[in-house]
PDB file of C-alpha atoms in Angstrom:
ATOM      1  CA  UNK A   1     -16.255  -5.094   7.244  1.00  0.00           C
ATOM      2  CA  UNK A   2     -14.040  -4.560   3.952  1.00  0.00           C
ATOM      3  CA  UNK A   3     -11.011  -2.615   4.258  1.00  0.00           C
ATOM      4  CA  UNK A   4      -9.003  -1.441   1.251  1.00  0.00           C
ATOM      5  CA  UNK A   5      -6.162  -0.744   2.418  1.00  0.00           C
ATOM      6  CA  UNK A   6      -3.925   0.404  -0.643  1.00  0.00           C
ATOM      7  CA  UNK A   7      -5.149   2.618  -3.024  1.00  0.00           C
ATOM      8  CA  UNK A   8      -4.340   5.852  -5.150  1.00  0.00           C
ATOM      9  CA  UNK A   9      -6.962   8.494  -6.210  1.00  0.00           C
ATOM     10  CA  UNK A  10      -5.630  11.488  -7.549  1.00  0.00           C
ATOM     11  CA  UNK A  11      -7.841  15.390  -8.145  1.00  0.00           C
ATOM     12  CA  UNK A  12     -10.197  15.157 -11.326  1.00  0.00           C
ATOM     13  CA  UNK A  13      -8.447  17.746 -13.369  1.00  0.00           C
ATOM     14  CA  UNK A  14      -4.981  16.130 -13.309  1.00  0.00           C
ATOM     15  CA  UNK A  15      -6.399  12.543 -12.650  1.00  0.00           C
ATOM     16  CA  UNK A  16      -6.035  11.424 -16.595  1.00  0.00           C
ATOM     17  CA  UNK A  17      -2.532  13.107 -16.828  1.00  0.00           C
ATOM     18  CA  UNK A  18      -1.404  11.489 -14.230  1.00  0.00           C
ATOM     19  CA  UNK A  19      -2.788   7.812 -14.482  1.00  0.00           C
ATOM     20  CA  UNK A  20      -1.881   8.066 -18.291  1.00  0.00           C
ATOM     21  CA  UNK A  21       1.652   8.853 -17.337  1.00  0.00           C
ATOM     22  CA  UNK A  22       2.164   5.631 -14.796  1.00  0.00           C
ATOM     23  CA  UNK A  23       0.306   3.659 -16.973  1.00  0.00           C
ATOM     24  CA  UNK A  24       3.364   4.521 -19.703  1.00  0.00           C
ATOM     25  CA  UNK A  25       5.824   4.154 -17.704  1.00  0.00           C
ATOM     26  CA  UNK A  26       4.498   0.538 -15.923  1.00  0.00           C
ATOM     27  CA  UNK A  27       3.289  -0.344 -18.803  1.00  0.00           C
ATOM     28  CA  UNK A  28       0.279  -1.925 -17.148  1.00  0.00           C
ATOM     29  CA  UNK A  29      -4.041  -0.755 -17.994  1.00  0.00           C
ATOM     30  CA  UNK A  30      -6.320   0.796 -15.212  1.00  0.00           C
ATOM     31  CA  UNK A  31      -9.402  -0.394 -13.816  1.00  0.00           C
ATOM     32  CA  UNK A  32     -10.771   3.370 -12.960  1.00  0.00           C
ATOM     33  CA  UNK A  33      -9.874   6.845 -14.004  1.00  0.00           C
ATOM     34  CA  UNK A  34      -8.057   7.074 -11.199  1.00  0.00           C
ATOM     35  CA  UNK A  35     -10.725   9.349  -9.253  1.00  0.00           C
ATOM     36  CA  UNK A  36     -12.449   9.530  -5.876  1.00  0.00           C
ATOM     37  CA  UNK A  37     -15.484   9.116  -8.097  1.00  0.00           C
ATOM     38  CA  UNK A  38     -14.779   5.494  -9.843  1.00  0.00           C
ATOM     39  CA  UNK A  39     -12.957   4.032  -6.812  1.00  0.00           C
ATOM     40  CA  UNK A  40     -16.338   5.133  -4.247  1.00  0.00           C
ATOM     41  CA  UNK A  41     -17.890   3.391  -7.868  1.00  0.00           C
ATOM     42  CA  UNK A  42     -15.643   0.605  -7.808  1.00  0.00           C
ATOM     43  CA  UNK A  43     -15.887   0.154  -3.856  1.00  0.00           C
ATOM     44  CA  UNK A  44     -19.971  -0.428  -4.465  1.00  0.00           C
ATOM     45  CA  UNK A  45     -19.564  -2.760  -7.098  1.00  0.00           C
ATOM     46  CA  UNK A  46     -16.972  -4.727  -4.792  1.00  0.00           C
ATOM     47  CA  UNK A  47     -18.701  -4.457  -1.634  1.00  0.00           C
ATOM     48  CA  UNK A  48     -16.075  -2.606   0.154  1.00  0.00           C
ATOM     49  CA  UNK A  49     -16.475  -1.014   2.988  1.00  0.00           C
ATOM     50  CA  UNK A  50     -13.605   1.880   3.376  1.00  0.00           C
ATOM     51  CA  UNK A  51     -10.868   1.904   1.014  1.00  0.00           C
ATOM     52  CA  UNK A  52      -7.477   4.186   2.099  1.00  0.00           C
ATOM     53  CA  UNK A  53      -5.692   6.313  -0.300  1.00  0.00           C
ATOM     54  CA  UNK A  54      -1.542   6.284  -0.528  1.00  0.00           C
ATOM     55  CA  UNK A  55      -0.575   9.315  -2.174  1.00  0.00           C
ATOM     56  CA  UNK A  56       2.755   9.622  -2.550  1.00  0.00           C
ATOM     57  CA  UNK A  57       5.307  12.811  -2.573  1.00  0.00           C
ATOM     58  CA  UNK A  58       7.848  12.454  -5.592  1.00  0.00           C
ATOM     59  CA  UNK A  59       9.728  15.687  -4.428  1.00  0.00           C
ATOM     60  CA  UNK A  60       9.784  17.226  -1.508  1.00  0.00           C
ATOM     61  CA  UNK A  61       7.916  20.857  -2.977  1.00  0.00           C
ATOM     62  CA  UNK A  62       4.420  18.561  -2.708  1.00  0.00           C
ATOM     63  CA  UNK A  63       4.384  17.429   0.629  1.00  0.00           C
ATOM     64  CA  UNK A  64       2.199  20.202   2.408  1.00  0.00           C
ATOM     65  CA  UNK A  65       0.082  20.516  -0.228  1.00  0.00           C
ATOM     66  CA  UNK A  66      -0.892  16.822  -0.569  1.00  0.00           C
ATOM     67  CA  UNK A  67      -0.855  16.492   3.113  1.00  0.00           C
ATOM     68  CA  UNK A  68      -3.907  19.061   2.702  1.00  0.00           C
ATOM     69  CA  UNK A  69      -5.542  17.648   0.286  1.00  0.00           C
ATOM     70  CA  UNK A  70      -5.637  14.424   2.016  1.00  0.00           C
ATOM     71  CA  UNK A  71      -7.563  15.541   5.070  1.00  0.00           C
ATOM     72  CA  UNK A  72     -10.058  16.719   2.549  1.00  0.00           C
ATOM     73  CA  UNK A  73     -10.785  13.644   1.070  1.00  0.00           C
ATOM     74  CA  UNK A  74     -11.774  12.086   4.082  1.00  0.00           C
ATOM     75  CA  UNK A  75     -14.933  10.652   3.821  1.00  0.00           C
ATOM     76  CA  UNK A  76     -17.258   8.887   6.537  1.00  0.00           C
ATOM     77  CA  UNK A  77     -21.013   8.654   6.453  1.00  0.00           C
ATOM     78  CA  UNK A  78     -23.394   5.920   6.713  1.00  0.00           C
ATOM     79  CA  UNK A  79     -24.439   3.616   3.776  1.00  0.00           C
ATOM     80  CA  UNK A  80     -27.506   2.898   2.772  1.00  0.00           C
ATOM     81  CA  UNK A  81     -27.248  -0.554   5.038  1.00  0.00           C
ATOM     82  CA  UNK A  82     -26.762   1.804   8.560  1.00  0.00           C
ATOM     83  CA  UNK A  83     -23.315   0.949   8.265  1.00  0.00           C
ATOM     84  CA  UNK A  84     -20.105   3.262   8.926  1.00  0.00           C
ATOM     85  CA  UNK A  85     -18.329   3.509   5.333  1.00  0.00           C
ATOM     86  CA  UNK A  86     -16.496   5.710   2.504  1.00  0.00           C
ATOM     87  CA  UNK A  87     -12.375   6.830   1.953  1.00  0.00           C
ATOM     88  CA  UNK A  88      -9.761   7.884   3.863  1.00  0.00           C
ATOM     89  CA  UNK A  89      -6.453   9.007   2.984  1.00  0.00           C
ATOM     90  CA  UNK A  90      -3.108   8.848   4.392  1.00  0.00           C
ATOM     91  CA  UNK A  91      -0.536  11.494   4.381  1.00  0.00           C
ATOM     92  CA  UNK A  92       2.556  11.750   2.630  1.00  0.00           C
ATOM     93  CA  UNK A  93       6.667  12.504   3.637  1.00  0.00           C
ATOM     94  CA  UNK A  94       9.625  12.804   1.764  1.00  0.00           C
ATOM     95  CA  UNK A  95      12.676  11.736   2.924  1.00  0.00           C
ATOM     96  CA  UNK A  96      14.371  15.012   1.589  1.00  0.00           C
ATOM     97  CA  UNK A  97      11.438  17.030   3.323  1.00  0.00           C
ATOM     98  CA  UNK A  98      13.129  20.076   5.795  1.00  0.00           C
ATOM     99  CA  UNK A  99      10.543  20.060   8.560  1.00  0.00           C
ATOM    100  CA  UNK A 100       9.444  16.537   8.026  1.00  0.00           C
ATOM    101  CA  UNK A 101       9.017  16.543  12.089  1.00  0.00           C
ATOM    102  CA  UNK A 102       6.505  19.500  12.428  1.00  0.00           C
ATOM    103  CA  UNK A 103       4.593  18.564   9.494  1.00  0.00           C
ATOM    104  CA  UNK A 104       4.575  14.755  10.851  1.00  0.00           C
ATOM    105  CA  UNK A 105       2.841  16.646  14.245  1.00  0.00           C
ATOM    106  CA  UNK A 106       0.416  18.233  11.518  1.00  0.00           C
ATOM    107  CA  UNK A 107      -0.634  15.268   9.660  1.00  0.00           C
ATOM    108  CA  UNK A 108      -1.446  13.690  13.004  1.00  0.00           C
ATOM    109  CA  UNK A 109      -3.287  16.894  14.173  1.00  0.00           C
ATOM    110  CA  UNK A 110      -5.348  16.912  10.721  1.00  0.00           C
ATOM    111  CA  UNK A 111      -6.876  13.520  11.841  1.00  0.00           C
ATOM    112  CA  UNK A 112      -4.464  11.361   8.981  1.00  0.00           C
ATOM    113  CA  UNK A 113      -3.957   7.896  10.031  1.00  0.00           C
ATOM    114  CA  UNK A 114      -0.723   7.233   8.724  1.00  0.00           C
ATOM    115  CA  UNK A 115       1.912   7.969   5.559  1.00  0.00           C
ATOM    116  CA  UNK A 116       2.765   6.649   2.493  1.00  0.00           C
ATOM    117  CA  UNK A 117       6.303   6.408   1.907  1.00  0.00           C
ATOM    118  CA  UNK A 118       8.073   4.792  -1.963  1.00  0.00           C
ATOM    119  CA  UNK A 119      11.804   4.322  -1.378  1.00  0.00           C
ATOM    120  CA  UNK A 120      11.794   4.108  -5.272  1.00  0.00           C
ATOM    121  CA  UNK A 121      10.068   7.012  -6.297  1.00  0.00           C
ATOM    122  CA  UNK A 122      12.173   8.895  -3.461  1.00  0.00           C
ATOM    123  CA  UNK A 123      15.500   7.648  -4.311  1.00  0.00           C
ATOM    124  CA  UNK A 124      16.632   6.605  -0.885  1.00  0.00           C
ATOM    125  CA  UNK A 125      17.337   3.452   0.906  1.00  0.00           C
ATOM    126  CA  UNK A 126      14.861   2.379   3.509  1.00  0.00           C
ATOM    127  CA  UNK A 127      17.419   1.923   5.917  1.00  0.00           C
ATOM    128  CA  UNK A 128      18.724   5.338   5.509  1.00  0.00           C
ATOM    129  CA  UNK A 129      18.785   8.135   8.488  1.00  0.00           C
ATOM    130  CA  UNK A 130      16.610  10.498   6.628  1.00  0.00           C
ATOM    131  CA  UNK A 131      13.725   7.862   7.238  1.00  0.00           C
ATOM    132  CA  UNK A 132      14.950   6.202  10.198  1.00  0.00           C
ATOM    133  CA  UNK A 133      13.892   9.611  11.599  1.00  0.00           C
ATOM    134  CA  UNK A 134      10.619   9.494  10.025  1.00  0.00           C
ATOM    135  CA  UNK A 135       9.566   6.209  11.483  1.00  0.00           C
ATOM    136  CA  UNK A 136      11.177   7.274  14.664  1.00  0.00           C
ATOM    137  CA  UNK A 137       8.613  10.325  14.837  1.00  0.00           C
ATOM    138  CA  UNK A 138       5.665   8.385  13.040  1.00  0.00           C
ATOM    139  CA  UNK A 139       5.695   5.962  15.863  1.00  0.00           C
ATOM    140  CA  UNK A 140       5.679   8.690  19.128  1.00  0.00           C
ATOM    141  CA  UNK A 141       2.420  10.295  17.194  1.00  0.00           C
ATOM    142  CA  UNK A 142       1.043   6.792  16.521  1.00  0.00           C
ATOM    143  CA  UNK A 143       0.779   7.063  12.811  1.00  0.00           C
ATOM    144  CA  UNK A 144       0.638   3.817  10.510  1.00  0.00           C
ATOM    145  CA  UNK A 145       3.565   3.631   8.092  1.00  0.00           C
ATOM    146  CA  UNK A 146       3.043   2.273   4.790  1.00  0.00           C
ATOM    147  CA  UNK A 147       5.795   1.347   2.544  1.00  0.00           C
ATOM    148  CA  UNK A 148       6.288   0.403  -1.179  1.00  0.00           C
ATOM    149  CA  UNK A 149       8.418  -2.204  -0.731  1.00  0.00           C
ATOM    150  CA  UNK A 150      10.843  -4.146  -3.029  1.00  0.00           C
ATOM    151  CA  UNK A 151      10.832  -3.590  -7.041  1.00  0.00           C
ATOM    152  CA  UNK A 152       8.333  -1.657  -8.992  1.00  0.00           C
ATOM    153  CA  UNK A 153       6.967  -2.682 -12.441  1.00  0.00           C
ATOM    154  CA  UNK A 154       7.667   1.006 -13.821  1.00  0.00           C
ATOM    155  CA  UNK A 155      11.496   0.985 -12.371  1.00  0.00           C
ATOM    156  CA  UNK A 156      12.908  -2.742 -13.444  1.00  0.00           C
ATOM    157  CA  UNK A 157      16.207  -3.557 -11.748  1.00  0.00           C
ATOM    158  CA  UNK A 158      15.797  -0.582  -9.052  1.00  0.00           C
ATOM    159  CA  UNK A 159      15.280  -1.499  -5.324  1.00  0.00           C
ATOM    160  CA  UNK A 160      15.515   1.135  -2.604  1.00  0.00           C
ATOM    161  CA  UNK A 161      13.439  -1.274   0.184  1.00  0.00           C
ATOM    162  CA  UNK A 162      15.132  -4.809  -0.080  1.00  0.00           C
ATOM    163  CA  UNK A 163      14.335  -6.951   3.092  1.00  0.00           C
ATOM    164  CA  UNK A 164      17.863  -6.533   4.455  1.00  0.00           C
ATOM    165  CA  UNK A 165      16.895  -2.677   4.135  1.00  0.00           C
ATOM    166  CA  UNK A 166      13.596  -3.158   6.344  1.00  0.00           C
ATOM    167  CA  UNK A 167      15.477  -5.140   8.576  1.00  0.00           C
ATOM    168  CA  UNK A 168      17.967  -2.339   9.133  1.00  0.00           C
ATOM    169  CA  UNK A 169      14.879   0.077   9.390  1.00  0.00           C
ATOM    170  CA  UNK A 170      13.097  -2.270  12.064  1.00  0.00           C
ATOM    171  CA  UNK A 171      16.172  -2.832  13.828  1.00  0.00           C
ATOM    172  CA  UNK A 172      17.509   1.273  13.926  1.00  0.00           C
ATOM    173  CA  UNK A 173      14.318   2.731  14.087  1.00  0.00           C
ATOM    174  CA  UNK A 174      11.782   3.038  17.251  1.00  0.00           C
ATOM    175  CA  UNK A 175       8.346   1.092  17.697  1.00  0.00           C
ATOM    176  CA  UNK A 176       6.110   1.709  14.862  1.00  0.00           C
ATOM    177  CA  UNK A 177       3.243  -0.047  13.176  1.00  0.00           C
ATOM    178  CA  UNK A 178       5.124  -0.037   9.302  1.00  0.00           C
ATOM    179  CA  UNK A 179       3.361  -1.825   6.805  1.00  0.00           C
ATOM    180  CA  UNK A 180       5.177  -3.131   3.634  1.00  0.00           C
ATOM    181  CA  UNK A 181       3.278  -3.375   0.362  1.00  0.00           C
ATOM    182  CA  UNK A 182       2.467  -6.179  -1.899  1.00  0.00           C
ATOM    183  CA  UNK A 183       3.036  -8.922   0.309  1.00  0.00           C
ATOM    184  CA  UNK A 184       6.424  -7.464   1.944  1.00  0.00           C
ATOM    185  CA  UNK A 185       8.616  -6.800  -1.298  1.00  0.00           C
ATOM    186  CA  UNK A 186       7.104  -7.038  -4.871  1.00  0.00           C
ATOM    187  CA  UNK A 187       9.253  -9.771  -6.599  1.00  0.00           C
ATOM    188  CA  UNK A 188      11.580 -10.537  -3.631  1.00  0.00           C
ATOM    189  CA  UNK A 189       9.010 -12.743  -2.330  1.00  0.00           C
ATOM    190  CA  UNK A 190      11.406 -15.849  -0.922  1.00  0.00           C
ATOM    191  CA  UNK A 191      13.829 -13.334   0.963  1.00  0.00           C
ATOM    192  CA  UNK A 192      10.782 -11.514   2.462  1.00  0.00           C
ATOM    193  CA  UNK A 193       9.199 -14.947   3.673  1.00  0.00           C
ATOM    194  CA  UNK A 194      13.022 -16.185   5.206  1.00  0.00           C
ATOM    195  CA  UNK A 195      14.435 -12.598   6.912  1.00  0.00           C
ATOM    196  CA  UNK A 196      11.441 -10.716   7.878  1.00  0.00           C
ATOM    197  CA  UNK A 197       8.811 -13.348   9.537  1.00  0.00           C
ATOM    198  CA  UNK A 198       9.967 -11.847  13.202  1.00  0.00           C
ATOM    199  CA  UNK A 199       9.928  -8.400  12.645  1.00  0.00           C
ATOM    200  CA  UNK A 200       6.564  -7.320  13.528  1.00  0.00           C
ATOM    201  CA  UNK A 201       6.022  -5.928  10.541  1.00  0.00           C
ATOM    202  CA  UNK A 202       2.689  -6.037   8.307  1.00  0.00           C
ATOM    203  CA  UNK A 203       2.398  -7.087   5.003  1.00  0.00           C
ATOM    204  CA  UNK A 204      -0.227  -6.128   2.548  1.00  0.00           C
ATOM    205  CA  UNK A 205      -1.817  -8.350  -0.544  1.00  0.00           C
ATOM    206  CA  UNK A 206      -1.640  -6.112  -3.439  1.00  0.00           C
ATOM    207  CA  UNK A 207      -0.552  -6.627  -7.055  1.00  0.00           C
ATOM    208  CA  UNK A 208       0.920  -9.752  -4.877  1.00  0.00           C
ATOM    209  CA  UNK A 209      -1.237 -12.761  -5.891  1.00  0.00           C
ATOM    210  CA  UNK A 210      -1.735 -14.652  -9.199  1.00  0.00           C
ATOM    211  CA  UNK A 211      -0.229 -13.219 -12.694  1.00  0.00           C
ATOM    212  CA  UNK A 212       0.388  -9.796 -14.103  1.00  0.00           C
ATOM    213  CA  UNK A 213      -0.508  -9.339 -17.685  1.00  0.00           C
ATOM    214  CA  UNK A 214       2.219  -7.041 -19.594  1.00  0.00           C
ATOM    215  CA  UNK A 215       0.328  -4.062 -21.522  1.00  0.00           C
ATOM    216  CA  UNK A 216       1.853  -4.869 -24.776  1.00  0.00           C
ATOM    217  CA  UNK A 217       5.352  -3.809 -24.779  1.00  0.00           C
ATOM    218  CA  UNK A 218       5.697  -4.209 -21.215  1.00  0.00           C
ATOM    219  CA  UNK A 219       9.191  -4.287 -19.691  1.00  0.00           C
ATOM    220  CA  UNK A 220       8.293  -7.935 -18.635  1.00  0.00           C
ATOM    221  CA  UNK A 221       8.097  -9.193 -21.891  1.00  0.00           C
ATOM    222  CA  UNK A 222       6.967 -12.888 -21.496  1.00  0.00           C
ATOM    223  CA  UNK A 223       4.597 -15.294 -23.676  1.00  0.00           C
ATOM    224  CA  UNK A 224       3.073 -15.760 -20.860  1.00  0.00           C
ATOM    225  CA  UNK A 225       1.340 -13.645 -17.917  1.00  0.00           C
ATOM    226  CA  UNK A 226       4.057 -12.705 -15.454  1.00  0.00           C
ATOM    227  CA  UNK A 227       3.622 -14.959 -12.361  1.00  0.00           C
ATOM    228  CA  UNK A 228       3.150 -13.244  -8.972  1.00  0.00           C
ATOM    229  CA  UNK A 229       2.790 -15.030  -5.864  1.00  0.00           C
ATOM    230  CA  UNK A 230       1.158 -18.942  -6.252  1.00  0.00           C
ATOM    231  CA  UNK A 231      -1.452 -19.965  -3.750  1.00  0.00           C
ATOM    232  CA  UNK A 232       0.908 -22.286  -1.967  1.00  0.00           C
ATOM    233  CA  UNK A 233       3.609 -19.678  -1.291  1.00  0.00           C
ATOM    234  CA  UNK A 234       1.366 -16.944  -0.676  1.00  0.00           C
ATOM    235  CA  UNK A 235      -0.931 -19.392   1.899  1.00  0.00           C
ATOM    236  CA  UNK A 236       2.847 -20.556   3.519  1.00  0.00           C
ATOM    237  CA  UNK A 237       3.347 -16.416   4.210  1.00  0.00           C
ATOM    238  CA  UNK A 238       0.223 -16.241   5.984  1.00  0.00           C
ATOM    239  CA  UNK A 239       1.594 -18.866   8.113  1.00  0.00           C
ATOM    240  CA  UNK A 240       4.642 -17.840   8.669  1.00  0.00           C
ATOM    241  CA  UNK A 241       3.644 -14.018   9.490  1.00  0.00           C
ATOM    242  CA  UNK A 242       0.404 -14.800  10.767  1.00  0.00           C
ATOM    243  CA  UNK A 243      -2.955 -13.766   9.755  1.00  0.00           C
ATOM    244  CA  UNK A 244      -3.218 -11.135  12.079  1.00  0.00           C
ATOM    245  CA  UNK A 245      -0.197  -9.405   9.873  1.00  0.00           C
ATOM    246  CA  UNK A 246      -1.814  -9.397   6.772  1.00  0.00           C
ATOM    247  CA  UNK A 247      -4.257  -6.914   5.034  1.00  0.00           C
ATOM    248  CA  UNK A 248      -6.252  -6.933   1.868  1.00  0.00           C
ATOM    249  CA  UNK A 249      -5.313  -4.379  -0.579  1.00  0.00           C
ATOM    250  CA  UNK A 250      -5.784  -3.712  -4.717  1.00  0.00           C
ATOM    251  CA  UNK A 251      -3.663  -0.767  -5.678  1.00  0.00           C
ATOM    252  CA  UNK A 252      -6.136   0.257  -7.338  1.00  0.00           C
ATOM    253  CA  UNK A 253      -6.615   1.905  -9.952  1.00  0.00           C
ATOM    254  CA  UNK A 254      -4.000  -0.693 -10.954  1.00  0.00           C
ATOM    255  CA  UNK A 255      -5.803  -3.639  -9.227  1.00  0.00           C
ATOM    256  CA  UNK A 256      -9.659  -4.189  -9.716  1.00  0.00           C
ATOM    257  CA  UNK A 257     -10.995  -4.240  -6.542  1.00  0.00           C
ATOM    258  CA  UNK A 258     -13.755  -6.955  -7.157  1.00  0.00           C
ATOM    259  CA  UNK A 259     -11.076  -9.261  -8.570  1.00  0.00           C
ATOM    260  CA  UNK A 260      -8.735  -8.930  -6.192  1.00  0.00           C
ATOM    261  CA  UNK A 261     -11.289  -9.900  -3.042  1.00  0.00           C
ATOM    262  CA  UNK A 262     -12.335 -12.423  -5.012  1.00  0.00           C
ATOM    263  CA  UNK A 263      -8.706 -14.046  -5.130  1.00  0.00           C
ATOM    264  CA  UNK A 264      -8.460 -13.709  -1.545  1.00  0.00           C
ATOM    265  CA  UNK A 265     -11.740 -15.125  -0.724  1.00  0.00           C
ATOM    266  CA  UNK A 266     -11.226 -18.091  -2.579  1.00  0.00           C
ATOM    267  CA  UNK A 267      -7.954 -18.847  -0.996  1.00  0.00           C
ATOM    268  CA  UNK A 268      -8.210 -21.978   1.891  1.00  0.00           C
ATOM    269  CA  UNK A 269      -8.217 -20.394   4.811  1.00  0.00           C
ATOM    270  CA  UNK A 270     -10.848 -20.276   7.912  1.00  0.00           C
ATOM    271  CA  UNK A 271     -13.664 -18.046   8.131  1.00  0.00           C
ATOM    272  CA  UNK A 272     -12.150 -15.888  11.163  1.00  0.00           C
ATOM    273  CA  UNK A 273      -8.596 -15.532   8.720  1.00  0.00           C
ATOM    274  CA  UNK A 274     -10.505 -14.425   5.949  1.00  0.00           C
ATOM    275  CA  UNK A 275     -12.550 -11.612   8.193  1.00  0.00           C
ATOM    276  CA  UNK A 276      -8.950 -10.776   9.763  1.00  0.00           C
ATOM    277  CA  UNK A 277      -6.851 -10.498   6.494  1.00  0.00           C
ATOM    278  CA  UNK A 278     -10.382  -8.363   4.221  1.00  0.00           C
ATOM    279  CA  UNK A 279     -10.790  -5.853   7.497  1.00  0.00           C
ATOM    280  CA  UNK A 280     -10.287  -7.090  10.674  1.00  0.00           C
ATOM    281  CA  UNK A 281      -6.562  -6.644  11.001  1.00  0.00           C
ATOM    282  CA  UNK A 282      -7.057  -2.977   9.459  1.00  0.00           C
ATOM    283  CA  UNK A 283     -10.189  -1.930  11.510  1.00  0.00           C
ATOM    284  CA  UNK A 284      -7.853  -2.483  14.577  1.00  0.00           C
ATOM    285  CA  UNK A 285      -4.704  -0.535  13.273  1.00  0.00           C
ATOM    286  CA  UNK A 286      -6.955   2.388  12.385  1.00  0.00           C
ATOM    287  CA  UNK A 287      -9.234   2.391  15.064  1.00  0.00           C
ATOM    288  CA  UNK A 288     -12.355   2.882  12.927  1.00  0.00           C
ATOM    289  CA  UNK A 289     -15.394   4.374  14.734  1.00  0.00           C
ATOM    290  CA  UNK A 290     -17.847   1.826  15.074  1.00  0.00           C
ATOM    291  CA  UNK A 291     -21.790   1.664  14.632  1.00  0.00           C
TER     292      UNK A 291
END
């Protein structure tokens, strides 16, 4: 079984607005039009089994509505192989939300797996009460956190999740299965891999692995791609954290999902790693029906 575990969708008739404007402001080209459409598309060409959508709340006016949405989109069937497939999305919270702790009750009761959190987008430190609380509540309903975790290619020089903040989080915060995106902190890759090793926390593999090609003007002007993780350092955090901590994602539409597999597939690691890391590891922390 595949498992996508990180990626964005967003409703046809704003889907082009809105992947147009974080394409501006990243500076970085789509591999879909950012709807459920091309990413069930993109899943078939991959051979991806269930892929999970993050949306995110940028203020804190969206949150039920998302929320919503999100149990909407969810999407199981069988394929045309017998086997259990299709999307799922997580809910949203924002830290500046009033009732964040009856609407965390009501994305649990809508059947939502987890949240999506972006300390960035939000403006607040990771470590900060506001979602202390939220990861506090997130754990007694067993709901999956998923963070955006250290810089973001839009926002150069802004970091509201630094590894010090998780630590703080982890540390403050009650048992809760938190899950930090692109390989525990996008660009902060050493101080992930020496502070946050023993925290129990997950780590996923998008936008993480290889080079990052600036969209013309990008704000990471180089000559050259942009270098992301190398296979040595990125095989060294599988040690360290364990391969039972990591799970494949794409970010899609930003990542394209046949690409990205392929990267992780060719990395040198043993058969039962590569099942754990491309689905294993997330097919236990959702608790996907089997067939």
């Amino acid at each position: 079984m595949i498992i996508d575990i990180h990626t964005h969708t967003f409703p046809d008739k704003i889907a082009k607005n809105a992947v147009d404007k974080l394409q501006s402001a990243s500076h970085t080209a789509p591999f879909t039009d950012g709807t459920n459409g091309a990413l069930k598309a993109s899943m078939k060409r991959a051979g991806i089994d269930y892929s999970i959508i993050l949306p995110v709340a940028t203020n804190p006016g969206q949150v039920v509505k998302i929320n919503t949405r999100a149990a909407e989109q969810n999407q199981i069937g069988l394929d045309q192989n017998h086997h259990l497939s299709g999307v799922l999305s997580f809910g949203c919270m924002h830290p500046d939300f009033p009732d964040w702790h009856s609407e965390l009750s009501r994305i649990a009761a809508l059947g939502l797996k987890g949240v999506k959190l972006h300390p960035i987008y939000q403006n607040t430190d990771f470590d900060d009460l506001k979602y202390i609380r939220i990861l506090n509540r997130a754990g007694e309903l067993n709901l999956i956190v998923l963070i955006h975790a250290g810089l973001d290619v839009g926002y150069p020089g802004i970091i509201h999740a630094s590894p010090e903040m998780i630590c703080h989080a982890v540390r403050d915060a009650g048992p809760v299965k938190l899950i930090l995106a692109h390989m525990g902190g996008w660009r902060d890759w050493n101080q992930v891999e020496e502070i946050l090793p023993d925290t129990g926390v997950y780590l996923d593999t998008s936008f993480s692995l290889g080079y990052m090609t600036p969209n013309g003007d990008g704000y990471y002007q180089t000559r050259e791609d942009l270098k992301l993780l190398d296979e040595i350092q990125f095989i060294r955090m599988i040690r360290r954290f364990g391969a039972d901590k990591i799970l494949f994602g794409t970010d899609s539409p930003w990542g394209d999902q046949a690409r990205e597999l392929q990267k992780i597939r060719a990395l040198p690691l043993t058969k039962s790693e590569q099942d754990a890391i491309t689905g294993g590891n997330a097919a236990k922390l959702l608790d996907l029906p089997k067939i």
